[in-house]
Short mmCIF file of C-alpha atoms and ligand atoms in Angstrom, two decimals:
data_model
loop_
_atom_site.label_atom_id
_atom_site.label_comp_id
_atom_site.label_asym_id
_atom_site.label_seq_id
_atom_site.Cartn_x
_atom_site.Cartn_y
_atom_site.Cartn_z
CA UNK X 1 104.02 115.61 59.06
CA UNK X 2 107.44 114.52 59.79
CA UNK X 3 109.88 115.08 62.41
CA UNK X 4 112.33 117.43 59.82
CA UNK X 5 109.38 119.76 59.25
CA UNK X 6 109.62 120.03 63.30
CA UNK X 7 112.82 122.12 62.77
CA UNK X 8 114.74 119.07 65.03
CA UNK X 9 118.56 119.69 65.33
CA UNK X 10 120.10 116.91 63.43
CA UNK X 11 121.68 114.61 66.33
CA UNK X 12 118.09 114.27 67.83
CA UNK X 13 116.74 113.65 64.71
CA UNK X 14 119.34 110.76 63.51
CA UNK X 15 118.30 109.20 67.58
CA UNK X 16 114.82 109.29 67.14
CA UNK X 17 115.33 107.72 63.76
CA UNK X 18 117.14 104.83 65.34
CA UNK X 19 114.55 104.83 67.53
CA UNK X 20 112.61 103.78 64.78
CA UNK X 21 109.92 107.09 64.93
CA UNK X 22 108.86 108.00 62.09
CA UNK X 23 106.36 110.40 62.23
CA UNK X 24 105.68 112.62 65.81
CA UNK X 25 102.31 111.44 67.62
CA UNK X 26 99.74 114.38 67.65
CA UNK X 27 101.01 115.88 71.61
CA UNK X 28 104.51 115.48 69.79
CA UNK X 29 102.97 117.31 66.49
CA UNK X 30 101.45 120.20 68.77
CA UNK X 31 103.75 120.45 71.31
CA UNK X 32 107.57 120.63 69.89
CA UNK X 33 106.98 123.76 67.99
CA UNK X 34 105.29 125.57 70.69
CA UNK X 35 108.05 124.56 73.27
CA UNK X 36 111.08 125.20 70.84
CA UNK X 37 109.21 128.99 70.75
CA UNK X 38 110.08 128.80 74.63
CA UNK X 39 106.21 129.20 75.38
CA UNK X 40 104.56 127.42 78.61
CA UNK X 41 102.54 124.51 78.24
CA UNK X 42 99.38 122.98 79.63
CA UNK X 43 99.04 119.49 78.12
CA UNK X 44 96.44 117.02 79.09
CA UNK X 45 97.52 114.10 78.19
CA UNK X 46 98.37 110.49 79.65
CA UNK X 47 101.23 108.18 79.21
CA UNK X 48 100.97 106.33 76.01
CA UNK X 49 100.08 109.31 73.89
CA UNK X 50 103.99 110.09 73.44
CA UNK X 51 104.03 112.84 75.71
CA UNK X 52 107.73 112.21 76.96
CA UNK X 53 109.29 113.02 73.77
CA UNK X 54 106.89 115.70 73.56
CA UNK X 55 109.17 117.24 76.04
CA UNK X 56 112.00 115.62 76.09
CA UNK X 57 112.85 116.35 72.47
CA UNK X 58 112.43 120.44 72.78
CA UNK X 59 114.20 120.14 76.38
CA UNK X 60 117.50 118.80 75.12
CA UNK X 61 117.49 120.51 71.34
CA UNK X 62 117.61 123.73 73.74
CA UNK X 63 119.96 122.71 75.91
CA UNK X 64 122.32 121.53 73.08
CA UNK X 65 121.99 124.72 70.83
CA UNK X 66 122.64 127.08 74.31
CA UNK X 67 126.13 128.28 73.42
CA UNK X 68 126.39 129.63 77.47
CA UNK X 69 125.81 126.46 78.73
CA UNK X 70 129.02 125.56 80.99
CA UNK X 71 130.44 122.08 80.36
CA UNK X 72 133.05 121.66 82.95
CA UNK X 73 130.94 122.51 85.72
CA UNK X 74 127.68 121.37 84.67
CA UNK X 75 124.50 122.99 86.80
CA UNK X 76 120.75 121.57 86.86
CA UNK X 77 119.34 123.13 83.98
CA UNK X 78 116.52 120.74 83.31
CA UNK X 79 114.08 119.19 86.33
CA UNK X 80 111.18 116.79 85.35
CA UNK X 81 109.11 115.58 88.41
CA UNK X 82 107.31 112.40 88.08
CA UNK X 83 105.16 110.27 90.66
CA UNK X 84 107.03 106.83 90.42
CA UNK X 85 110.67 105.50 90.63
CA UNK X 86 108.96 103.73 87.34
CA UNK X 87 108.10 106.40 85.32
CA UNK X 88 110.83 108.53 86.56
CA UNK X 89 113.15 105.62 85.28
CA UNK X 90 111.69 105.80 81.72
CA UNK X 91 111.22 109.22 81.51
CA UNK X 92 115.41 109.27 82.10
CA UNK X 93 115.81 106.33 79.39
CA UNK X 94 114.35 108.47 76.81
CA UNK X 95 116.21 111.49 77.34
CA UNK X 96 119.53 109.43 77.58
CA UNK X 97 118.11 107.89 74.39
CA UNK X 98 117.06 111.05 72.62
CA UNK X 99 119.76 112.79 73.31
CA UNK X 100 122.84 110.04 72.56
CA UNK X 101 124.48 112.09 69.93
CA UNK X 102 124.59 115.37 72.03
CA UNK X 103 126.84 115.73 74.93
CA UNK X 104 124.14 116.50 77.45
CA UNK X 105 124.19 114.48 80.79
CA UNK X 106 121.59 113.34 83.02
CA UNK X 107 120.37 111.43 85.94
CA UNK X 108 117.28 110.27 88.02
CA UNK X 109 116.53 110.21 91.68
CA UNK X 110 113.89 108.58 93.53
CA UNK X 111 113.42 106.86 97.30
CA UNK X 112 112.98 103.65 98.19
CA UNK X 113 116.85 103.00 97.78
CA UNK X 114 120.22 104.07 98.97
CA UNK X 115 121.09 107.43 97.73
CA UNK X 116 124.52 106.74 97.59
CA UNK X 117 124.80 106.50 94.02
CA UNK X 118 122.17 109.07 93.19
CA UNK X 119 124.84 112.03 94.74
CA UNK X 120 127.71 110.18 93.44
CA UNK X 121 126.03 110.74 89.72
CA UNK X 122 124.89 114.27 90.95
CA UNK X 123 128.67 115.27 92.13
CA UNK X 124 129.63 114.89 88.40
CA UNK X 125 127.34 117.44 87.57
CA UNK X 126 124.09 116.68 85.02
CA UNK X 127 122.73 118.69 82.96
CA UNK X 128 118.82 117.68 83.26
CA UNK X 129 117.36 115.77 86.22
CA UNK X 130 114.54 113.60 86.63
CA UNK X 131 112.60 112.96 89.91
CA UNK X 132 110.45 111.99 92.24
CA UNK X 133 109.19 114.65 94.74
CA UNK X 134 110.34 112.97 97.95
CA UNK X 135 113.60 112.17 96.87
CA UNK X 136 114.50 115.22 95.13
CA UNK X 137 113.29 117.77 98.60
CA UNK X 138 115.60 115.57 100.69
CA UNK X 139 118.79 116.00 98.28
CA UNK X 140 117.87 119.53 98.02
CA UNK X 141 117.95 119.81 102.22
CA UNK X 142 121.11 118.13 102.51
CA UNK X 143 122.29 120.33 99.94
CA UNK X 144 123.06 118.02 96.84
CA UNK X 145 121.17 119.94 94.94
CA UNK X 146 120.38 123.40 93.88
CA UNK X 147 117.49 124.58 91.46
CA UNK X 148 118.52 128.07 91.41
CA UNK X 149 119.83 127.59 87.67
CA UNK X 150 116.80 125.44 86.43
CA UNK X 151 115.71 127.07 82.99
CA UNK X 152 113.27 124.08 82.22
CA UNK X 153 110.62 122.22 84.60
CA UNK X 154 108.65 120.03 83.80
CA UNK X 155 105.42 118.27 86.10
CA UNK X 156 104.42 115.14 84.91
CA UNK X 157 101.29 113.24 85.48
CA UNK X 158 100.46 116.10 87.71
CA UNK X 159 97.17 114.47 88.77
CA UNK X 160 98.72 111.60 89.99
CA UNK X 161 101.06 113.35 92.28
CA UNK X 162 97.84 114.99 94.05
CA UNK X 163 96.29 111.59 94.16
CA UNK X 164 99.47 110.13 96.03
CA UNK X 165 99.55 113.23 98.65
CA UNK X 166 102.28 115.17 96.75
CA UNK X 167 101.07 118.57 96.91
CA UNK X 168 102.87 120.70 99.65
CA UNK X 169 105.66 118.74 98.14
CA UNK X 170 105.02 120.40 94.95
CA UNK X 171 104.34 124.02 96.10
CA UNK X 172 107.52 123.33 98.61
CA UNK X 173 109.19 123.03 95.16
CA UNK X 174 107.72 125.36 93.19
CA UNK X 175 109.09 128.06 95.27
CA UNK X 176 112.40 126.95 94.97
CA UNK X 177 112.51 127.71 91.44
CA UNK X 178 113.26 130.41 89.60
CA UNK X 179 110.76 132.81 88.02
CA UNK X 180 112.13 133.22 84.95
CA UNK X 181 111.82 129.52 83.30
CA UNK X 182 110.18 127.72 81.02
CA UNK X 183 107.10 125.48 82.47
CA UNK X 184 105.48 122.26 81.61
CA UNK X 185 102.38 120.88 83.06
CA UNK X 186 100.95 117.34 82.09
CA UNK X 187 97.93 115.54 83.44
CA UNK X 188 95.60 113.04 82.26
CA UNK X 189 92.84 114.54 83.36
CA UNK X 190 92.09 117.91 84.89
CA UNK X 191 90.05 118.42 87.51
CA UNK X 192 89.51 122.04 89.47
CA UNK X 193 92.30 121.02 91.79
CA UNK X 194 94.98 120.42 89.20
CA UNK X 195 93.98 124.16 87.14
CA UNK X 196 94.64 125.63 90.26
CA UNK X 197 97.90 124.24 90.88
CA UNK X 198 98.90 124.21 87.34
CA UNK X 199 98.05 128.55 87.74
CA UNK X 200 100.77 128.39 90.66
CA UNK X 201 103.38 127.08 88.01
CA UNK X 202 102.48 128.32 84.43
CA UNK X 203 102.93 131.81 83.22
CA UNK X 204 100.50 132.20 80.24
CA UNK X 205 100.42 128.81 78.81
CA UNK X 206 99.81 127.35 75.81
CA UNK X 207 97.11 124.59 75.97
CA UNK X 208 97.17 121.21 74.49
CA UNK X 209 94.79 118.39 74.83
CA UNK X 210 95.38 115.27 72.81
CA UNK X 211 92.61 112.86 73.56
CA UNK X 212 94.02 109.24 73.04
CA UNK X 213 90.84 107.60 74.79
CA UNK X 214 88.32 107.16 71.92
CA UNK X 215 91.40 106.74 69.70
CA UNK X 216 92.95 104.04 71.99
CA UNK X 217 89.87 102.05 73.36
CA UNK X 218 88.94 102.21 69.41
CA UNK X 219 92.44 100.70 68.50
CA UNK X 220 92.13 97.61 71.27
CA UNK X 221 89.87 94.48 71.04
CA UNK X 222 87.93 94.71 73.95
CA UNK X 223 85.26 91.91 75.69
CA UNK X 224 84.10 91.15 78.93
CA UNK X 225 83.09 87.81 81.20
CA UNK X 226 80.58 88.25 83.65
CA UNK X 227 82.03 85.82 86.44
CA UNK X 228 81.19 85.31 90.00
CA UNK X 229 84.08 86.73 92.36
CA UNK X 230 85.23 83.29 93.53
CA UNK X 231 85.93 82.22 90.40
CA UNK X 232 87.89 85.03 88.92
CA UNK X 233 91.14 83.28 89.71
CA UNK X 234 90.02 80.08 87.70
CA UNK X 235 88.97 82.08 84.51
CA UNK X 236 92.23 84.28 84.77
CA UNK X 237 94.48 80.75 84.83
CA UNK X 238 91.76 79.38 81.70
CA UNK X 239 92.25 83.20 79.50
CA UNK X 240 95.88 82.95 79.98
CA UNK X 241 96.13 78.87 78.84
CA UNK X 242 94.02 79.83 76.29
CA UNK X 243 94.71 83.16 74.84
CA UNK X 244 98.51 81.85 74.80
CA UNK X 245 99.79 85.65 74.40
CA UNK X 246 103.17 86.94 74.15
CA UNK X 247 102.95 89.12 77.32
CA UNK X 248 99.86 89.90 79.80
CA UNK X 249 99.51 92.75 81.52
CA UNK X 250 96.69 91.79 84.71
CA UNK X 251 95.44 94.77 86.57
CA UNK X 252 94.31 94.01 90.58
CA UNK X 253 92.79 96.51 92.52
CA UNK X 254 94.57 95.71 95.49
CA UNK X 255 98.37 94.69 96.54
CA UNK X 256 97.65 91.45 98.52
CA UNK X 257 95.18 90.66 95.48
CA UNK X 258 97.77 90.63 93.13
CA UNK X 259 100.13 88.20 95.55
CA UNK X 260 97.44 86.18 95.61
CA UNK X 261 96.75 85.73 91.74
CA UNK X 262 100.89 84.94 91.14
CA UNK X 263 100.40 82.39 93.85
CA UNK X 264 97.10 80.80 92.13
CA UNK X 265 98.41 80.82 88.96
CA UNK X 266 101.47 79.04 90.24
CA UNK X 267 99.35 76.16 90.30
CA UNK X 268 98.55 76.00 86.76
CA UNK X 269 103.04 76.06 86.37
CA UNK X 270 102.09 80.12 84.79
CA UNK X 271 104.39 81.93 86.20
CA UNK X 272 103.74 85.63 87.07
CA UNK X 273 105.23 88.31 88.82
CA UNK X 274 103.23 90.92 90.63
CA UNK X 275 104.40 94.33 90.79
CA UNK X 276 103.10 97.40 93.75
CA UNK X 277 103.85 99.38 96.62
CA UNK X 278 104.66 97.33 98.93
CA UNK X 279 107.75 95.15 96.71
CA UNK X 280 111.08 97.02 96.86
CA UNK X 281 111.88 98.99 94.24
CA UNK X 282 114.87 96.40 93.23
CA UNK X 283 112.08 93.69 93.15
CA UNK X 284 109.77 95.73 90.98
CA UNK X 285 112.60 96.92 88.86
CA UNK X 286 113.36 93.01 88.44
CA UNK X 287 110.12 91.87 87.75
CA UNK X 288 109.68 94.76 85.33
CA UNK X 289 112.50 93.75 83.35
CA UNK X 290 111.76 90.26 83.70
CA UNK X 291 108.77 91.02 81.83
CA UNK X 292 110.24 93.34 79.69
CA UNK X 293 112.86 90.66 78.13
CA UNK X 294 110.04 88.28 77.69
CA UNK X 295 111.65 86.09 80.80
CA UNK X 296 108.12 86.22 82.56
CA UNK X 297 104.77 86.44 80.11
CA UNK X 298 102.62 87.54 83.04
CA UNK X 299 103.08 90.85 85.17
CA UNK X 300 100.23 91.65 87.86
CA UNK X 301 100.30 94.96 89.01
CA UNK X 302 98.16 97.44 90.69
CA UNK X 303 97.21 101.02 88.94
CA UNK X 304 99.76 102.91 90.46
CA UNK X 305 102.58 100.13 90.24
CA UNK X 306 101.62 100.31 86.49
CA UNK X 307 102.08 103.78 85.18
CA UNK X 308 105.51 103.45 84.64
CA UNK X 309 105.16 100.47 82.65
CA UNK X 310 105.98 101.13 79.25
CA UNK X 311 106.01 97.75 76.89
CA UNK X 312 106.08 97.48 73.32
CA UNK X 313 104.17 94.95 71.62
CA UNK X 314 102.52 93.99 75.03
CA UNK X 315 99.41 91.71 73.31
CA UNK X 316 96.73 91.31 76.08
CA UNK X 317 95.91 93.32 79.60
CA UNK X 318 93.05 91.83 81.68
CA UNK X 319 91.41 93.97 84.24
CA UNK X 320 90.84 91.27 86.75
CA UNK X 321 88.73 94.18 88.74
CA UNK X 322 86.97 96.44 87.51
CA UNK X 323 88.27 100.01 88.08
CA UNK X 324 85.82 102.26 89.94
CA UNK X 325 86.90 105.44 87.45
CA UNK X 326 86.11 104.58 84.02
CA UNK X 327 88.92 106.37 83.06
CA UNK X 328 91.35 103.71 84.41
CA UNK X 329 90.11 101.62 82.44
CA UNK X 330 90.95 103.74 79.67
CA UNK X 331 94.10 104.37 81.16
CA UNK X 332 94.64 100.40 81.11
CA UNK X 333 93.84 99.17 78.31
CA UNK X 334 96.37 102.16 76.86
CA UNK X 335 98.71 99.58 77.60
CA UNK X 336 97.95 97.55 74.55
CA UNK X 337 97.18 99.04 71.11
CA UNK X 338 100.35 101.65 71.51
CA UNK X 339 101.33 102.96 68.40
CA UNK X 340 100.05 100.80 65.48
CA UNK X 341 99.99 97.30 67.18
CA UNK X 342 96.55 96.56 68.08
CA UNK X 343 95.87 94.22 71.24
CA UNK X 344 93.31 92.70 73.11
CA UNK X 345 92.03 94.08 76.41
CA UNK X 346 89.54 91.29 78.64
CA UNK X 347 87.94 92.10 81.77
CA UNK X 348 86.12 90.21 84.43
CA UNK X 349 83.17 91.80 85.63
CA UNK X 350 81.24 90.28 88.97
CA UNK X 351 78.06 91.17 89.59
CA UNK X 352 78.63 93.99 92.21
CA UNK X 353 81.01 95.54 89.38
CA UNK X 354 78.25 95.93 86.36
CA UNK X 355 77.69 99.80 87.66
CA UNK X 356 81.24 100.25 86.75
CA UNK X 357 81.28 98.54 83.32
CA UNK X 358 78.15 100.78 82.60
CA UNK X 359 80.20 103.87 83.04
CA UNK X 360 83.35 102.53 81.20
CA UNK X 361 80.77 101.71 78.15
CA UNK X 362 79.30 105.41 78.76
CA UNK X 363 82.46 106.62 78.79
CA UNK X 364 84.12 104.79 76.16
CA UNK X 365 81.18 105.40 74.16
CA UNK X 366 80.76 101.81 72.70
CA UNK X 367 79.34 98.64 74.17
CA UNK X 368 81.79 95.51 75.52
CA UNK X 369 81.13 92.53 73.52
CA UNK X 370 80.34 89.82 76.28
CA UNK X 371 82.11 86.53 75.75
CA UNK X 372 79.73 83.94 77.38
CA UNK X 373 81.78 80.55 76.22
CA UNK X 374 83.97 79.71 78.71
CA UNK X 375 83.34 77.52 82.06
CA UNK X 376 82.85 79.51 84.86
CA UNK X 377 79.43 81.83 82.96
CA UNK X 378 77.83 84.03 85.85
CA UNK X 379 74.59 84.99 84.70
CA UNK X 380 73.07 86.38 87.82
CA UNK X 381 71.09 88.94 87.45
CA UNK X 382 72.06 92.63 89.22
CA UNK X 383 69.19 93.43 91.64
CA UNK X 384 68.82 97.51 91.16
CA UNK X 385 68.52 98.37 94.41
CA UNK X 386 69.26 95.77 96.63
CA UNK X 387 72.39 94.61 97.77
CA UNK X 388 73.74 91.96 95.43
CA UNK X 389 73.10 88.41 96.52
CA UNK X 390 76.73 87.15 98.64
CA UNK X 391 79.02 85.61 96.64
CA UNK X 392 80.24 82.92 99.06
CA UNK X 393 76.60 81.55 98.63
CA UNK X 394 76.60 81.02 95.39
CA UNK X 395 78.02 77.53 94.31
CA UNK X 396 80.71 77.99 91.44
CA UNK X 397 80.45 75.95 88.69
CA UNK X 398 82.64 73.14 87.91
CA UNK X 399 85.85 73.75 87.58
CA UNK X 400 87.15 72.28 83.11
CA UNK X 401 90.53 71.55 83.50
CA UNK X 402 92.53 74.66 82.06
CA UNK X 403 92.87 74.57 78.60
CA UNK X 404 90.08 72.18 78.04
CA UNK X 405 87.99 73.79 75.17
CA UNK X 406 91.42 73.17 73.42
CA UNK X 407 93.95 75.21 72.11
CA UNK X 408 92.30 78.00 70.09
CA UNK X 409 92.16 81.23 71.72
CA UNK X 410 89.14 81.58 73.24
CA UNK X 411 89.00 85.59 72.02
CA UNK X 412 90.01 84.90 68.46
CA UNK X 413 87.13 81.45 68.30
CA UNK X 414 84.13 83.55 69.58
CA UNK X 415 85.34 87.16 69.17
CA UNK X 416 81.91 89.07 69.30
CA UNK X 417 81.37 91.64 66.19
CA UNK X 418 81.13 94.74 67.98
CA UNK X 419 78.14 96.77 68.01
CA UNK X 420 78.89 100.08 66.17
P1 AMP Z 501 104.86 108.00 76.38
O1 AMP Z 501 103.47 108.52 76.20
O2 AMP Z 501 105.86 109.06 76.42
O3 AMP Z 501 104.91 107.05 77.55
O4 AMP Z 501 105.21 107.13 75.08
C1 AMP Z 501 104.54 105.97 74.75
C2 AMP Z 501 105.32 105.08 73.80
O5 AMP Z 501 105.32 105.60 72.48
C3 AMP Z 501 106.79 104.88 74.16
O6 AMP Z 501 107.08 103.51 74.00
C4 AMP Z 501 107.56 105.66 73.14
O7 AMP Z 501 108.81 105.08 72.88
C5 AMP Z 501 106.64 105.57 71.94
N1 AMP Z 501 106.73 106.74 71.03
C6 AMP Z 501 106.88 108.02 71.37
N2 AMP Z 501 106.88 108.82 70.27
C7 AMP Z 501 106.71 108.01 69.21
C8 AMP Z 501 106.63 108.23 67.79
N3 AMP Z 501 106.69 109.46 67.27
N4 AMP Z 501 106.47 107.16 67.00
C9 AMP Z 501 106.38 105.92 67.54
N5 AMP Z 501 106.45 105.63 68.85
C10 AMP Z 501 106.61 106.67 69.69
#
């Protein structure tokens, strides 16, 4: 299918072409028509599956062919409420970018900075808005903004809101909206918590599932190192000197863990930025960028830090911890692979972390290849049952210097054939 059998007005369709799009992604396939009907929609799906064009593109073709819709005194008819400052940024990129040839006008809001220029955009009057919960109450309560004339809303990544303590935010919100409207629900996964909510917003909904995990984790080279804890940070400095890739994406589990990789990695001369909660959003948005243009090759970021990050062509993520949900993983390693570039996902796996790699495998449904040539090998042996030996006790093995087993990537010399 293409996007002119999608009945796409022909200033979207000449952007998206630009764009370089050729054909819609299967949420994009499914969704459009059902949303250009006006219909409700229930769509589990993550980032990475295409999802923001899924609604982005319906949202402004409707806006554009409304012949009511005021242009000197432009109201809110469009809200889209997303968890980050990050994702809220991109969602507003691609509407700005999907919409270019229309005359539709929007902005974003978020906290962590001065709202200052936030109202000042607001005050010239948008057509769709894009937020993040916080934000978007407060500028309501000091009266910058009304959503008595929203005709579209949209919740994104719904299950990440109630992860981050959103909720009464969102009901607070939800009853601030008109009834008559058309609703959007997204979330990657849906749990009893997030039908019941999504029942508070929806009217009879339409649902969509696209399931980019088997398709995704099938897509992306994946292997694993079984390495002691301590020496995580020397095998993360010996990947990167070997694997020599174009950008790497490291996941950390916690904030102070990723300061601490940028710093140990310093000492090799890689430099890295680390992205999460606790950098200012000018600092992320720098870093971000930084990595974006190519300026830094390594980003470090926690989970939540990285779900707005959207880069083409990025070529390798590591999951320097283990995620607890197997899902994340999933969720991760999305990061590479997107749309037909295929990339390489490596984790590091201690031994108190093999119950998690068992339930990625389970849930991924295939088996990590385990790459066992590189210096720092842990080959311990998981005691079922009893607490794992301490990892201060073992002794790690000598350090190679970095780069040592020369300059072939240690993935591409010994990638394992995968099991099927
Ligand atoms: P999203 O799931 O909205 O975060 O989108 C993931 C990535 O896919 C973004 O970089 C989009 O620019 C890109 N994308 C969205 N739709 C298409 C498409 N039809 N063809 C190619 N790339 C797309």
């Amino acid at each position: 299918m293409t996007f002119n059998e999608l009945n796409i007005a022909e200033p979207i369709l000449r952007a998206i072409a630009e764009k370089g799009y050729t054909h819609p992604t299967p949420i994009q396939e499914k969704a459009i028509p059902v949303l250009l009907r006006g219909e409700d929609l229930l769509g589990c799906a993550q980032t990475g599956t295409g999802k923001t064009a899924a609604f982005a593109i319906p949202i402004i073709q409707q806006l554009y062919l409304d012949e009511f819709r005021v242009k000197t005194h432009r109201k809110i008819k469009a809200l889209v409420v997303t968890p980050t400052r990050e994702l809220a940024i991109q969602i507003q990129e691609n509407f700005t970018e999907y919409g270019k040839y229309t005359d539709l006008r929007n902005t974003v809001i978020f906290g962590g900075v001065k709202q200052g220029k936030q109202t000042a955009s607001l005050r010239q009057g948008v057509d769709i808005l894009v937020a993040t919960p916080g934000r978007l109450l407060d500028l309501i309560s000091q009266g910058f903004i009304t959503l008595k004339h929203i005709e579209y809303f949209v919740l994104d990544e719904a299950d990440q809101m109630l992860d981050m303590g959103f909720v009464h935010d969102i009901k607070k919100l939800i009853n601030l909206l008109p009834t008559k409207r058309q609703s959007l629900f997204f979330s990657a996964t849906m749990p009893k918590s997030i039908i019941d909510l999504s029942g508070k917003i929806l009217g009879n909904p339409e649902r969509i599932t696209v399931k980019p995990e088997q398709a995704t984790a099938e897509k992306v080279d994946q292997a694993v190192y079984f390495v002691a804890k301590e020496n995580k940070p020397n095998l993360l400095a010996h990947v990167i000197l070997s694997e020599k890739a174009e950008s790497t994406l490291v996941f950390s589990r916690t904030k102070h863990g990723a300061d601490k990789i940028v710093r140990r990695l310093a000492k090799d001369k890689i430099t890295a930025e680390a992205i999460h909660g606790n950098k200012s959003q000018n600092q992320r948005q720098k870093a971000l960028g930084n990595f974006k243009d190519g300026k830094t090759k390594v980003l470090i970021a926690t989970d939540i830090a990285a779900r707005g990050i959207d880069v083409s062509e990025l070529s390798l993520v590591v999951n320097y911890d283990l995620p607890n949900v197997p899902e994340t993983y999933v969720h991760r390693i999305g990061r590479t692979g997107r749309a037909k570039a295929s990339g390489i996902a490596l984790s590091f796996c201690d031994v108190e972390e093999r119950p998690y790699l068992r339930d990625i495998e389970k849930l991924i449904n295939q088996k990590l290849p385990v790459i066992s040539d590189h210096p720092y090998v842990d080959d311990s042996k998981e005691e079922v049952g009893k607490k794992p030996e301490p990892q201060a006790k073992k002794k790690p093995q000598q350090a190679r210097k970095p780069g040592s087993t020369g300059n072939k990537s240690v993935w591409r010399r010994n990638k394992p054939k995968p099991k099927s």
